[in-house]
Amino acid sequence: MTRSASSPVTDTARRAKAAAAVLAPQPRTVRDGALLAIADSLEARSGEIVAANADDIAKARAAGTSEAITDRLTLTPERIAAIAADVRHVVGLPDPVGEVVRGSTLPNGLELRQVRVPLGVVGIIYEARPNVTVDAAALCLKSGNAVLLRGSSSAYASNSALVAVLRDAVESAGLPADVVQLVPGESRESVRELMRARGLVDVLIPRGGASLIRTVVEESTVPVIETGTGNCHVYVDEHADIEMAVKILVNSKASRPSVCNAAETVLVHAGIADAFLPRALAALCEAGVTVHGDDAWQRAGKDAGTHVIAATEEDWAAEYLSYDIAAAVVPGLEAAVEHIRRWSSGHTEAIVTRDQGAARRFVALVDSTAVMVNASTRFTDGGQFGFGAEIGISTQKLHARGPMGLPELTSTKYVVTGEGHIR
Amino acid sequence: MTRSASSPVTDTARRAKAAAAVLAPQPRTVRDGALLAIADSLEARSGEIVAANADDIAKARAAGTSEAITDRLTLTPERIAAIAADVRHVVGLPDPVGEVVRGSTLPNGLELRQVRVPLGVVGIIYEARPNVTVDAAALCLKSGNAVLLRGSSSAYASNSALVAVLRDAVESAGLPADVVQLVPGESRESVRELMRARGLVDVLIPRGGASLIRTVVEESTVPVIETGTGNCHVYVDEHADIEMAVKILVNSKASRPSVCNAAETVLVHAGIADAFLPRALAALCEAGVTVHGDDAWQRAGKDAGTHVIAATEEDWAAEYLSYDIAAAVVPGLEAAVEHIRRWSSGHTEAIVTRDQGAARRFVALVDSTAVMVNASTRFTDGGQFGFGAEIGISTQKLHARGPMGLPELTSTKYVVTGEGHIR
């Protein structure tokens, strides 16, 4: 048991822990009622949310923030209605709490059940988008957890207004307001205190850029679930259907380059390179993608009259999140796997092949969160996987790996029932 | 990706990572073959193991180590045969690797499977008993993981001899010897390096005293699974069967006081105290247990002519691991839960009651790894739960909670199969 010194952050965490103890045993109807109250309140009070958001926007403009980021920060009554609709969608999802994960009657007659229970207090550290504030709070409430929200300081006014609405709503539904709290303070120090609140906070989930995630992973004594950096690969096997491979490559790279499941490197079997490279270059070029290629790709570019930038080691490591892709020709499947083992962030890798043996080998040898066979890397997503919601995509191996839905926001406990059993 | 500087420990971890990549895709027959070779070799080479063990024993004696600890350190041909038998038992357990945890066909026809895979490299930090060396290695191999073993320096000669036998055996079975390695060095510094080998080691499991576990939890950047400190409680409800409650209390406390699932505190509902305390005191006294009680227990002790030590806050926090128990009378179930929330280590708590509503309330409100209804706390154990093996008892909420068997030594990956699917 950690007894942290008192500070605004640890006091907040302490209140969250007390509120979590009240929330955890509540039946689904109470939690769902709170979510419906949140959705209604967001719409009813969208005026004050938009007003607070205007302050953040004005500050962002004054600071010369890019239009793209300012747009991500912007809340309108329509966007708030969409956020409320997402909350109502969460109400309809199956309740993870109380699910019996396994159960049996032991030889001595003891009844053993492993039951899903809330984690307790979940801390979310995230950047820019204020919709995450509501989204994360809704998923935590649905799964019976109290939530500590630490958003970007650039969205502080918006997040404060949103959390005020959330707290009033959960209170009106009979739950302690402290099940939803904003971490006080806009400084780095408040994040640091949150990372040290072991014993008060059960898990931290950082959502954002690679440097934020690295800091949290390295400095936190609270357990962390690492999310979302994606250096994803598409491997085009010798026995690929070329047309399929081109479609999957372009979709993986260019359908939405800013997200973590976008491809960042394409590896091509030498046996199919002559046929594939010209087709791929033409399609990538048409999609507006710049290729950073090895010698073979550079030669193919020269032949096709397409400029291919010479790739360096930095390209193999890069998570571009832009219309760029690293490209290499490899002598075979094992070399592709070697490259992936060395450079991948372990998010998603795809193989395109008609060869069942190659597909099996690739799946067995690649150690990543998701392996796609003849499908785009873009499918690694809680919504696409049918989870109904996603709190992030874990790229670590403990607790949760891949898209995290509601069950990943729970722990379990064993309930053992006897009639005077002793050992 | 962490690029740790080279050192004997990080070099060992790097070799483990390479060996883990070879081990992970091996079918069950190969892993089971290695385990059978280990069992045979341990028996065949028990002479050299006992000789190495004699060095550790001699050192322990010279250092004035207690007889109990020296006995735990001792290996004989009979004990080695028992260890080999345990390894053969592991061979027969179900293979966790490759198990499909969930699967579905998505609306667009993509086939989604979540499949169990090895974690990769597992580090075990443990104390005294050299049997843990073989036990941990066997469970890691069975679940497809490479293992880094960091035992107590007092067992260094024994562990070195055991690991030499294990490495030869796995190599004879066609696996890289480096799937089993002893962490070099006997100093604290080697533990520290292991804790910093993020990116090379996938998880650390400390098994031992509370201070070892605390150090690892606080200093490790490698993910940790916290095990085994147990401040367990027995709550005797107003509507308990008194005879059953006495039996469960004595069994929970005194059947094996040195283990983590032994009870350390008994809480008694005020409404049953007059009837229960004298019976409990007599039974505890007969079992050789010293009671550290509150005022009510002290008064009952006076009436019964049994000495009850006055309990302080330290007693509520204590994990005695001895024939001592803290004891209090509480006004009701909620007060018992409050006490448990405040002082428990979250391992195991038991309620004794005939009242179904009280049992339900206790189960819902207590946030511990295991909750026993009318059963001894001593049942929280992988063997008792029917898991066939146990690598430790997790008292944390992430990844694994409670006794950890083979599935808890795995992660999962998603395998998604399509026929040219794009988004």
PDB file of C-alpha atoms in Angstrom, chain A residues 157-313:
ATOM      1  CA  ALA A 157     -11.116  24.840 -21.067  1.00  0.00           C
ATOM      2  CA  SER A 158     -13.049  22.395 -23.271  1.00  0.00           C
ATOM      3  CA  ASN A 159     -12.180  19.428 -21.076  1.00  0.00           C
ATOM      4  CA  SER A 160     -13.140  21.326 -17.913  1.00  0.00           C
ATOM      5  CA  ALA A 161     -16.544  22.179 -19.375  1.00  0.00           C
ATOM      6  CA  LEU A 162     -17.098  18.610 -20.574  1.00  0.00           C
ATOM      7  CA  VAL A 163     -16.107  17.079 -17.240  1.00  0.00           C
ATOM      8  CA  ALA A 164     -18.385  19.487 -15.364  1.00  0.00           C
ATOM      9  CA  VAL A 165     -21.287  18.232 -17.487  1.00  0.00           C
ATOM     10  CA  LEU A 166     -20.261  14.588 -16.988  1.00  0.00           C
ATOM     11  CA  ARG A 167     -19.989  14.961 -13.218  1.00  0.00           C
ATOM     12  CA  ASP A 168     -23.410  16.607 -12.884  1.00  0.00           C
ATOM     13  CA  ALA A 169     -24.913  13.866 -15.035  1.00  0.00           C
ATOM     14  CA  VAL A 170     -23.444  10.917 -13.108  1.00  0.00           C
ATOM     15  CA  GLU A 171     -24.489  12.560  -9.845  1.00  0.00           C
ATOM     16  CA  SER A 172     -28.041  12.991 -11.133  1.00  0.00           C
ATOM     17  CA  ALA A 173     -27.994   9.249 -11.838  1.00  0.00           C
ATOM     18  CA  GLY A 174     -27.104   8.480  -8.219  1.00  0.00           C
ATOM     19  CA  LEU A 175     -23.376   7.910  -8.543  1.00  0.00           C
ATOM     20  CA  PRO A 176     -20.585   9.904  -6.870  1.00  0.00           C
ATOM     21  CA  ALA A 177     -19.427  12.740  -9.143  1.00  0.00           C
ATOM     22  CA  ASP A 178     -15.838  11.706  -8.376  1.00  0.00           C
ATOM     23  CA  VAL A 179     -16.085   8.669 -10.645  1.00  0.00           C
ATOM     24  CA  VAL A 180     -15.162  11.209 -13.380  1.00  0.00           C
ATOM     25  CA  GLN A 181     -12.427  13.736 -12.663  1.00  0.00           C
ATOM     26  CA  LEU A 182     -10.066  15.932 -14.582  1.00  0.00           C
ATOM     27  CA  VAL A 183      -6.516  15.777 -13.246  1.00  0.00           C
ATOM     28  CA  PRO A 184      -5.856  19.267 -11.895  1.00  0.00           C
ATOM     29  CA  GLY A 185      -3.000  21.366 -13.270  1.00  0.00           C
ATOM     30  CA  GLU A 186      -1.767  21.907 -16.779  1.00  0.00           C
ATOM     31  CA  SER A 187       1.911  21.313 -16.050  1.00  0.00           C
ATOM     32  CA  ARG A 188       4.093  18.273 -16.747  1.00  0.00           C
ATOM     33  CA  GLU A 189       4.400  17.897 -12.984  1.00  0.00           C
ATOM     34  CA  SER A 190       0.761  16.814 -12.689  1.00  0.00           C
ATOM     35  CA  VAL A 191       1.416  13.988 -15.167  1.00  0.00           C
ATOM     36  CA  ARG A 192       4.451  12.974 -13.147  1.00  0.00           C
ATOM     37  CA  GLU A 193       2.416  12.824  -9.931  1.00  0.00           C
ATOM     38  CA  LEU A 194      -0.217  10.737 -11.652  1.00  0.00           C
ATOM     39  CA  MET A 195       2.476   8.273 -12.751  1.00  0.00           C
ATOM     40  CA  ARG A 196       3.611   7.933  -9.117  1.00  0.00           C
ATOM     41  CA  ALA A 197       0.142   7.369  -7.623  1.00  0.00           C
ATOM     42  CA  ARG A 198       0.682   3.624  -7.266  1.00  0.00           C
ATOM     43  CA  GLY A 199      -1.898   2.102  -4.926  1.00  0.00           C
ATOM     44  CA  LEU A 200      -4.422   4.806  -5.842  1.00  0.00           C
ATOM     45  CA  VAL A 201      -4.501   4.445  -9.630  1.00  0.00           C
ATOM     46  CA  ASP A 202      -4.807   0.903 -11.014  1.00  0.00           C
ATOM     47  CA  VAL A 203      -3.698   1.511 -14.600  1.00  0.00           C
ATOM     48  CA  LEU A 204      -2.540   4.339 -16.841  1.00  0.00           C
ATOM     49  CA  ILE A 205      -3.333   4.362 -20.537  1.00  0.00           C
ATOM     50  CA  PRO A 206      -1.340   6.935 -22.511  1.00  0.00           C
ATOM     51  CA  ARG A 207      -2.898   7.790 -25.866  1.00  0.00           C
ATOM     52  CA  GLY A 208      -0.920  10.030 -28.139  1.00  0.00           C
ATOM     53  CA  GLY A 209       2.480  10.477 -29.719  1.00  0.00           C
ATOM     54  CA  ALA A 210       5.424   8.150 -29.315  1.00  0.00           C
ATOM     55  CA  SER A 211       7.319  10.479 -26.964  1.00  0.00           C
ATOM     56  CA  LEU A 212       4.369  10.785 -24.552  1.00  0.00           C
ATOM     57  CA  ILE A 213       4.007   7.018 -24.484  1.00  0.00           C
ATOM     58  CA  ARG A 214       7.730   6.441 -23.964  1.00  0.00           C
ATOM     59  CA  THR A 215       7.810   8.862 -21.033  1.00  0.00           C
ATOM     60  CA  VAL A 216       4.877   7.199 -19.320  1.00  0.00           C
ATOM     61  CA  VAL A 217       6.222   3.692 -19.885  1.00  0.00           C
ATOM     62  CA  GLU A 218       9.624   4.580 -18.473  1.00  0.00           C
ATOM     63  CA  GLU A 219       8.654   6.766 -15.531  1.00  0.00           C
ATOM     64  CA  SER A 220       5.405   5.330 -14.246  1.00  0.00           C
ATOM     65  CA  THR A 221       5.272   3.142 -11.148  1.00  0.00           C
ATOM     66  CA  VAL A 222       1.549   2.731 -11.836  1.00  0.00           C
ATOM     67  CA  PRO A 223       1.031  -0.169 -14.279  1.00  0.00           C
ATOM     68  CA  VAL A 224       0.788   1.097 -17.859  1.00  0.00           C
ATOM     69  CA  ILE A 225      -0.887  -0.187 -20.994  1.00  0.00           C
ATOM     70  CA  GLU A 226       1.205   0.969 -23.926  1.00  0.00           C
ATOM     71  CA  THR A 227      -0.828   1.975 -26.962  1.00  0.00           C
ATOM     72  CA  GLY A 228      -0.663   2.646 -30.520  1.00  0.00           C
ATOM     73  CA  THR A 229       2.677   3.331 -32.173  1.00  0.00           C
ATOM     74  CA  GLY A 230       2.461   1.601 -35.509  1.00  0.00           C
ATOM     75  CA  ASN A 231       5.326   0.861 -37.887  1.00  0.00           C
ATOM     76  CA  CYS A 232       3.242  -1.609 -39.894  1.00  0.00           C
ATOM     77  CA  HIS A 233       4.502  -3.730 -42.800  1.00  0.00           C
ATOM     78  CA  VAL A 234       2.985  -5.206 -45.951  1.00  0.00           C
ATOM     79  CA  TYR A 235       4.891  -8.223 -47.272  1.00  0.00           C
ATOM     80  CA  VAL A 236       4.191  -9.190 -50.862  1.00  0.00           C
ATOM     81  CA  ASP A 237       5.075 -12.860 -51.211  1.00  0.00           C
ATOM     82  CA  GLU A 238       6.443 -14.568 -54.318  1.00  0.00           C
ATOM     83  CA  HIS A 239       3.044 -16.174 -54.847  1.00  0.00           C
ATOM     84  CA  ALA A 240       0.921 -13.075 -54.393  1.00  0.00           C
ATOM     85  CA  ASP A 241      -1.962 -12.099 -56.644  1.00  0.00           C
ATOM     86  CA  ILE A 242      -0.390  -8.912 -57.980  1.00  0.00           C
ATOM     87  CA  GLU A 243      -3.593  -6.987 -58.424  1.00  0.00           C
ATOM     88  CA  MET A 244      -4.699  -7.899 -54.877  1.00  0.00           C
ATOM     89  CA  ALA A 245      -1.278  -6.956 -53.509  1.00  0.00           C
ATOM     90  CA  VAL A 246      -1.395  -3.517 -55.142  1.00  0.00           C
ATOM     91  CA  LYS A 247      -4.901  -2.857 -53.800  1.00  0.00           C
ATOM     92  CA  ILE A 248      -3.968  -3.966 -50.276  1.00  0.00           C
ATOM     93  CA  LEU A 249      -0.741  -1.953 -50.331  1.00  0.00           C
ATOM     94  CA  VAL A 250      -2.394   1.264 -51.458  1.00  0.00           C
ATOM     95  CA  ASN A 251      -5.263   0.821 -49.014  1.00  0.00           C
ATOM     96  CA  SER A 252      -2.896   0.026 -46.130  1.00  0.00           C
ATOM     97  CA  LYS A 253      -0.785   3.093 -46.862  1.00  0.00           C
ATOM     98  CA  ALA A 254      -3.013   5.745 -48.272  1.00  0.00           C
ATOM     99  CA  SER A 255      -6.599   5.269 -47.081  1.00  0.00           C
ATOM    100  CA  ARG A 256      -5.749   7.221 -43.895  1.00  0.00           C
ATOM    101  CA  PRO A 257      -2.015   7.759 -43.424  1.00  0.00           C
ATOM    102  CA  SER A 258      -2.268   9.568 -40.066  1.00  0.00           C
ATOM    103  CA  VAL A 259      -3.434   6.533 -38.072  1.00  0.00           C
ATOM    104  CA  CYS A 260      -1.431   3.840 -36.329  1.00  0.00           C
ATOM    105  CA  ASN A 261      -2.685   0.944 -38.468  1.00  0.00           C
ATOM    106  CA  ALA A 262      -1.465   2.563 -41.708  1.00  0.00           C
ATOM    107  CA  ALA A 263       1.402   0.725 -43.408  1.00  0.00           C
ATOM    108  CA  GLU A 264       4.836   2.358 -43.269  1.00  0.00           C
ATOM    109  CA  THR A 265       6.970  -0.223 -45.113  1.00  0.00           C
ATOM    110  CA  VAL A 266       6.412  -2.588 -48.020  1.00  0.00           C
ATOM    111  CA  LEU A 267       8.651  -5.658 -48.425  1.00  0.00           C
ATOM    112  CA  VAL A 268       8.584  -7.537 -51.713  1.00  0.00           C
ATOM    113  CA  HIS A 269       9.827 -11.051 -52.466  1.00  0.00           C
ATOM    114  CA  ALA A 270      12.628 -10.888 -55.084  1.00  0.00           C
ATOM    115  CA  GLY A 271      10.851 -13.502 -57.192  1.00  0.00           C
ATOM    116  CA  ILE A 272       7.909 -11.191 -57.873  1.00  0.00           C
ATOM    117  CA  ALA A 273       9.703  -7.827 -57.787  1.00  0.00           C
ATOM    118  CA  ASP A 274      10.044  -7.352 -61.553  1.00  0.00           C
ATOM    119  CA  ALA A 275       6.340  -7.833 -62.060  1.00  0.00           C
ATOM    120  CA  PHE A 276       5.148  -6.064 -58.913  1.00  0.00           C
ATOM    121  CA  LEU A 277       7.318  -2.972 -58.540  1.00  0.00           C
ATOM    122  CA  PRO A 278       6.201  -1.084 -61.676  1.00  0.00           C
ATOM    123  CA  ARG A 279       2.526  -1.719 -60.875  1.00  0.00           C
ATOM    124  CA  ALA A 280       3.009  -0.723 -57.246  1.00  0.00           C
ATOM    125  CA  LEU A 281       4.951   2.431 -58.127  1.00  0.00           C
ATOM    126  CA  ALA A 282       2.253   3.567 -60.519  1.00  0.00           C
ATOM    127  CA  ALA A 283      -0.512   2.970 -57.986  1.00  0.00           C
ATOM    128  CA  LEU A 284       1.368   4.569 -55.080  1.00  0.00           C
ATOM    129  CA  CYS A 285       2.256   7.548 -57.263  1.00  0.00           C
ATOM    130  CA  GLU A 286      -1.373   7.962 -58.241  1.00  0.00           C
ATOM    131  CA  ALA A 287      -2.351   7.869 -54.555  1.00  0.00           C
ATOM    132  CA  GLY A 288       0.167  10.630 -53.880  1.00  0.00           C
ATOM    133  CA  VAL A 289       2.604   8.444 -51.947  1.00  0.00           C
ATOM    134  CA  THR A 290       6.366   9.111 -51.945  1.00  0.00           C
ATOM    135  CA  VAL A 291       8.484   5.958 -51.940  1.00  0.00           C
ATOM    136  CA  HIS A 292      11.720   5.710 -49.913  1.00  0.00           C
ATOM    137  CA  GLY A 293      13.218   2.650 -51.544  1.00  0.00           C
ATOM    138  CA  ASP A 294      16.244   0.386 -51.552  1.00  0.00           C
ATOM    139  CA  ASP A 295      18.396  -0.092 -54.685  1.00  0.00           C
ATOM    140  CA  ALA A 296      15.852  -2.323 -56.413  1.00  0.00           C
ATOM    141  CA  TRP A 297      13.028   0.149 -55.855  1.00  0.00           C
ATOM    142  CA  GLN A 298      15.231   3.039 -56.980  1.00  0.00           C
ATOM    143  CA  ARG A 299      16.032   1.186 -60.214  1.00  0.00           C
ATOM    144  CA  ALA A 300      12.365   0.434 -60.769  1.00  0.00           C
ATOM    145  CA  GLY A 301      11.622   4.097 -60.175  1.00  0.00           C
ATOM    146  CA  LYS A 302      14.205   5.116 -62.745  1.00  0.00           C
ATOM    147  CA  ASP A 303      12.693   2.701 -65.286  1.00  0.00           C
ATOM    148  CA  ALA A 304       9.217   4.043 -64.597  1.00  0.00           C
ATOM    149  CA  GLY A 305      10.229   7.680 -64.492  1.00  0.00           C
ATOM    150  CA  THR A 306       9.045   7.940 -60.872  1.00  0.00           C
ATOM    151  CA  HIS A 307      11.353   9.514 -58.309  1.00  0.00           C
ATOM    152  CA  VAL A 308      12.208   7.099 -55.502  1.00  0.00           C
ATOM    153  CA  ILE A 309      14.109   8.553 -52.536  1.00  0.00           C
ATOM    154  CA  ALA A 310      17.058   6.448 -51.359  1.00  0.00           C
ATOM    155  CA  ALA A 311      16.040   4.755 -48.098  1.00  0.00           C
ATOM    156  CA  THR A 312      18.280   4.868 -45.017  1.00  0.00           C
ATOM    157  CA  GLU A 313      18.006   2.992 -41.712  1.00  0.00           C
TER     158      GLU A 313
END
